[in-house]
JSON list of C-alpha atoms in Angstrom, two decimals:
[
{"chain": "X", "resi": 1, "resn": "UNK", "atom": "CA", "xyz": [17.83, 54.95, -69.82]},
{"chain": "X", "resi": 2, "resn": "UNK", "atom": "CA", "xyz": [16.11, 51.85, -70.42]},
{"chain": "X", "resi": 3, "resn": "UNK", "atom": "CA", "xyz": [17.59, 49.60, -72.64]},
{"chain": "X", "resi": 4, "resn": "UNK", "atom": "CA", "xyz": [16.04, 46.03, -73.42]},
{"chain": "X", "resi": 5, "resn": "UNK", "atom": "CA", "xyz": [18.84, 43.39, -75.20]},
{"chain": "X", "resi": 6, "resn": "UNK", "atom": "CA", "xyz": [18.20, 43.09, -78.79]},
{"chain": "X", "resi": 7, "resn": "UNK", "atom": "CA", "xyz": [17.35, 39.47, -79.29]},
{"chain": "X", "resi": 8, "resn": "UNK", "atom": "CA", "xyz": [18.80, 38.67, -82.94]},
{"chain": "X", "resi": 9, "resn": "UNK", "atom": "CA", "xyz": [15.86, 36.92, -85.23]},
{"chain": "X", "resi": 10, "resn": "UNK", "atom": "CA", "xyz": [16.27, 33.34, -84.95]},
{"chain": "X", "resi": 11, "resn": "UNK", "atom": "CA", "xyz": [17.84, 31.85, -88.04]},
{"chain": "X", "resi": 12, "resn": "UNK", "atom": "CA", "xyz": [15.35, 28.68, -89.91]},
{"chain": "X", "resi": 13, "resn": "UNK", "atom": "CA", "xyz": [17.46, 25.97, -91.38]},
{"chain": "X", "resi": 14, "resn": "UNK", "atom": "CA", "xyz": [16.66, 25.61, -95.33]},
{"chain": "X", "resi": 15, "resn": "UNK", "atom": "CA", "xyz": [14.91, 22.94, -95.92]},
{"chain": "X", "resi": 16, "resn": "UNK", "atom": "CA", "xyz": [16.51, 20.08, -97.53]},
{"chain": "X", "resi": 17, "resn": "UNK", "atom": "CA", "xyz": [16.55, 19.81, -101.45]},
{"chain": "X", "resi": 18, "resn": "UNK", "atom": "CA", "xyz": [15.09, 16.95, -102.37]},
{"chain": "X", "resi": 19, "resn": "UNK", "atom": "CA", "xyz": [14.37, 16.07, -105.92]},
{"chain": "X", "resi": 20, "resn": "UNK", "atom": "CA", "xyz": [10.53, 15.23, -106.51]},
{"chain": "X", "resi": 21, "resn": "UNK", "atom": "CA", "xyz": [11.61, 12.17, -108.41]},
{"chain": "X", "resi": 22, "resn": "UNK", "atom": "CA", "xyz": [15.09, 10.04, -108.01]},
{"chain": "X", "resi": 23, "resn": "UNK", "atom": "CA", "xyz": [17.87, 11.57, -109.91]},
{"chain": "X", "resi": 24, "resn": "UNK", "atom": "CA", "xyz": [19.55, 9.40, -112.38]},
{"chain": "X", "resi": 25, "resn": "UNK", "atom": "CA", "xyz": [22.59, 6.89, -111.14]},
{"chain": "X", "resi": 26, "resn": "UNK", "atom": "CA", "xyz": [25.66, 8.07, -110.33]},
{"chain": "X", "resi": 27, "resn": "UNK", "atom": "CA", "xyz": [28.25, 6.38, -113.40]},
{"chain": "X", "resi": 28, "resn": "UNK", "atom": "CA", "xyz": [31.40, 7.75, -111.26]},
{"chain": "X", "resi": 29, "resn": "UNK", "atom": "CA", "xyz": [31.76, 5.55, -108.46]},
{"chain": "X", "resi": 30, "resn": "UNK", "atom": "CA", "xyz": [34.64, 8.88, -107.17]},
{"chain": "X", "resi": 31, "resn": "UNK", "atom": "CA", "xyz": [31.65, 11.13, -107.44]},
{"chain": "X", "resi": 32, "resn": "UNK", "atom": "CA", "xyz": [29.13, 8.61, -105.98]},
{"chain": "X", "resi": 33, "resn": "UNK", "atom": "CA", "xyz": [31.82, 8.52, -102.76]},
{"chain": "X", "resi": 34, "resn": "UNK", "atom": "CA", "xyz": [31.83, 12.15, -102.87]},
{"chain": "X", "resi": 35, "resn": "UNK", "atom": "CA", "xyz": [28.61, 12.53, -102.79]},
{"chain": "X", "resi": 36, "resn": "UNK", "atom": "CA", "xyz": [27.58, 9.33, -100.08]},
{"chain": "X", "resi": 37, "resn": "UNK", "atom": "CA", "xyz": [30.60, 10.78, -97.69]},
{"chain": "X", "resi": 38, "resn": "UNK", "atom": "CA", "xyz": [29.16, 14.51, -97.62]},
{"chain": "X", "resi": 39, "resn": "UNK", "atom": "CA", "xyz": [25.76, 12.68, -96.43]},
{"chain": "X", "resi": 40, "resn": "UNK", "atom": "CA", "xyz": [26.92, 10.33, -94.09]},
{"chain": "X", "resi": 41, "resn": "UNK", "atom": "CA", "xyz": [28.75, 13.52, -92.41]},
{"chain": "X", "resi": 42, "resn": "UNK", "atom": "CA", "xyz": [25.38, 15.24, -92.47]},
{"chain": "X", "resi": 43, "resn": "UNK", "atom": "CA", "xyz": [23.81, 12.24, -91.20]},
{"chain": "X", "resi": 44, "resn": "UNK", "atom": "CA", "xyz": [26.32, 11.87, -88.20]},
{"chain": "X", "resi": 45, "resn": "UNK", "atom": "CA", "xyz": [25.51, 15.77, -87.52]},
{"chain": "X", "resi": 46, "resn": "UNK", "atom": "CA", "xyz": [22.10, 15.58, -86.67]},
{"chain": "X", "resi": 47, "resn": "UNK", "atom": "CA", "xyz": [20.45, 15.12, -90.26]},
{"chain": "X", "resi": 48, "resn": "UNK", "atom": "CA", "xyz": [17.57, 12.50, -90.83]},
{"chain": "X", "resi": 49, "resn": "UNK", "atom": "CA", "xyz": [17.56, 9.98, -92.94]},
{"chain": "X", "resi": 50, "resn": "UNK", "atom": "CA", "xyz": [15.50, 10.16, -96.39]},
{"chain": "X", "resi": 51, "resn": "UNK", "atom": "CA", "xyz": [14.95, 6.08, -96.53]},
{"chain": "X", "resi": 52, "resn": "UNK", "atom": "CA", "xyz": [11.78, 6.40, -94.43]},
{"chain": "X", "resi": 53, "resn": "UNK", "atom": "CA", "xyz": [10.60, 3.35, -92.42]},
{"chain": "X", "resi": 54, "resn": "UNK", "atom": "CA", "xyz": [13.90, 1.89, -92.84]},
{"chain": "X", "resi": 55, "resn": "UNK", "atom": "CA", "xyz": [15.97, 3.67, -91.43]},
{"chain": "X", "resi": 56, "resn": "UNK", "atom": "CA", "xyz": [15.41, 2.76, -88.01]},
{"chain": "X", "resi": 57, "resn": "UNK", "atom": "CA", "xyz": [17.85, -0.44, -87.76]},
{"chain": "X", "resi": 58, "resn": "UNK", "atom": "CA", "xyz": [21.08, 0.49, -86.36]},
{"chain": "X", "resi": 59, "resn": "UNK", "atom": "CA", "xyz": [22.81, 1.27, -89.40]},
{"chain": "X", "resi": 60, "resn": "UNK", "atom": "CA", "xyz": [26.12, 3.10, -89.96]},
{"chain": "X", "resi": 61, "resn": "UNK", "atom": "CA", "xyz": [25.95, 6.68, -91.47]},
{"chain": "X", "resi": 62, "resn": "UNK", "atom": "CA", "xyz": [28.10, 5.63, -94.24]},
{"chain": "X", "resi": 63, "resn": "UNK", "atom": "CA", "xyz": [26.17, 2.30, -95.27]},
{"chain": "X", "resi": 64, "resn": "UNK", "atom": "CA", "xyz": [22.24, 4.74, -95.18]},
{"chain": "X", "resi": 65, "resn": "UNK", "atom": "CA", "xyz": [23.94, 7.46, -97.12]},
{"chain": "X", "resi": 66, "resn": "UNK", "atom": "CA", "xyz": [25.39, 5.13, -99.66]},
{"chain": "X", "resi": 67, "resn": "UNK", "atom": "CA", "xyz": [21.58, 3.73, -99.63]},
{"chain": "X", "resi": 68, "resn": "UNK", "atom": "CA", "xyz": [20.43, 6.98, -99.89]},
{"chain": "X", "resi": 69, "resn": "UNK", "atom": "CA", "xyz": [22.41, 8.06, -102.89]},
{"chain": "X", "resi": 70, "resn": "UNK", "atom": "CA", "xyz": [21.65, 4.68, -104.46]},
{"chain": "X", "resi": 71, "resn": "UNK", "atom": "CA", "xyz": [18.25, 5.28, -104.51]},
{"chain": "X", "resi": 72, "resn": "UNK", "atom": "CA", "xyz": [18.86, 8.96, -105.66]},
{"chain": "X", "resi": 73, "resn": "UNK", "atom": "CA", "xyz": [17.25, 10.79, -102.67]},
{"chain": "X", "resi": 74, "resn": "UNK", "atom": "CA", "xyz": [20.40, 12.93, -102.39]},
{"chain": "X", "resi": 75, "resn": "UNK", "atom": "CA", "xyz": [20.57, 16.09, -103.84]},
{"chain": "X", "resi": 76, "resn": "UNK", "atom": "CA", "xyz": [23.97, 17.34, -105.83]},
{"chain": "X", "resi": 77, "resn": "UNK", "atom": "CA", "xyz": [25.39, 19.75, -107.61]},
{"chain": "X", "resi": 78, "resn": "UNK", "atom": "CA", "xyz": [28.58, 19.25, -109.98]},
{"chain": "X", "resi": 79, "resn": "UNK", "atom": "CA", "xyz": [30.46, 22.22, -110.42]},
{"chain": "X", "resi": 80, "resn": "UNK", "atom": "CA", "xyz": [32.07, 23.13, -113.78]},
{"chain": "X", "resi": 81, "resn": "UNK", "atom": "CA", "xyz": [35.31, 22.37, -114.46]},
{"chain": "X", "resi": 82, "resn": "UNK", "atom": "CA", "xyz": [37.24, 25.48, -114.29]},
{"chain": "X", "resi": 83, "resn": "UNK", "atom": "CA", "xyz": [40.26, 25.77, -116.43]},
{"chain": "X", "resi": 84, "resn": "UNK", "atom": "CA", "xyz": [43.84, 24.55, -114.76]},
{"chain": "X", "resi": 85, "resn": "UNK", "atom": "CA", "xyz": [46.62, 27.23, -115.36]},
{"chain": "X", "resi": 86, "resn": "UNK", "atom": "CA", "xyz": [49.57, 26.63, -116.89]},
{"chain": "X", "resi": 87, "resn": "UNK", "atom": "CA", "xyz": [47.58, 24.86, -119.38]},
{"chain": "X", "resi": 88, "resn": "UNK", "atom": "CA", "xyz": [50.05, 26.17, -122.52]},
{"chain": "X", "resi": 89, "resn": "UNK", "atom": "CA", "xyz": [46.99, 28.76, -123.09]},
{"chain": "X", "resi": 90, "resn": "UNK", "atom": "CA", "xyz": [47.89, 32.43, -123.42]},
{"chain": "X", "resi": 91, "resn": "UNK", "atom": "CA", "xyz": [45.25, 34.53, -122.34]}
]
């Protein structure tokens, strides 16, 4: 019996979401750091950066995601507040 390995399919990253046109400023600077930390973690991980020519001076991942989320080149998504229990609400 002649059995070959099964090679599994190779799985393609997604491609990154980024908007076609800047998203509008942050007003939460807690949502803003949120958002800039989550990048710079991507950006230490192996993720380019989105500020182009720029980014090629030694900068830390924090400072070019905060740049990055400045400019509104990061893409985010705001989940809906979900109700807290014990909120006096009988359901």
């Amino acid at each position: 019996m002649d059995e070959t390995p099964q090679v599994p399919e190779q799985i393609q990253p997604e491609e990154p979401k980024i908007p076609a046109e800047p998203l509008p400023p942050i007003q939460s600077r807690f949502l803003f750091v949120d958002v800039a930390a989550l990048r710079a973690k991507q950006l230490r991980r192996g993720a380019r950066p989105r500020l182009g020519e720029e980014a090629q001076l030694p900068h830390k991942a924090e400072r070019v995601a905060m740049e990055e989320v400045r400019r509104g080149l990061v893409y985010y998504d705001v989940p809906e507040a979900r109700p807290a229990h014990g909120d006096g609400v009988e359901g």
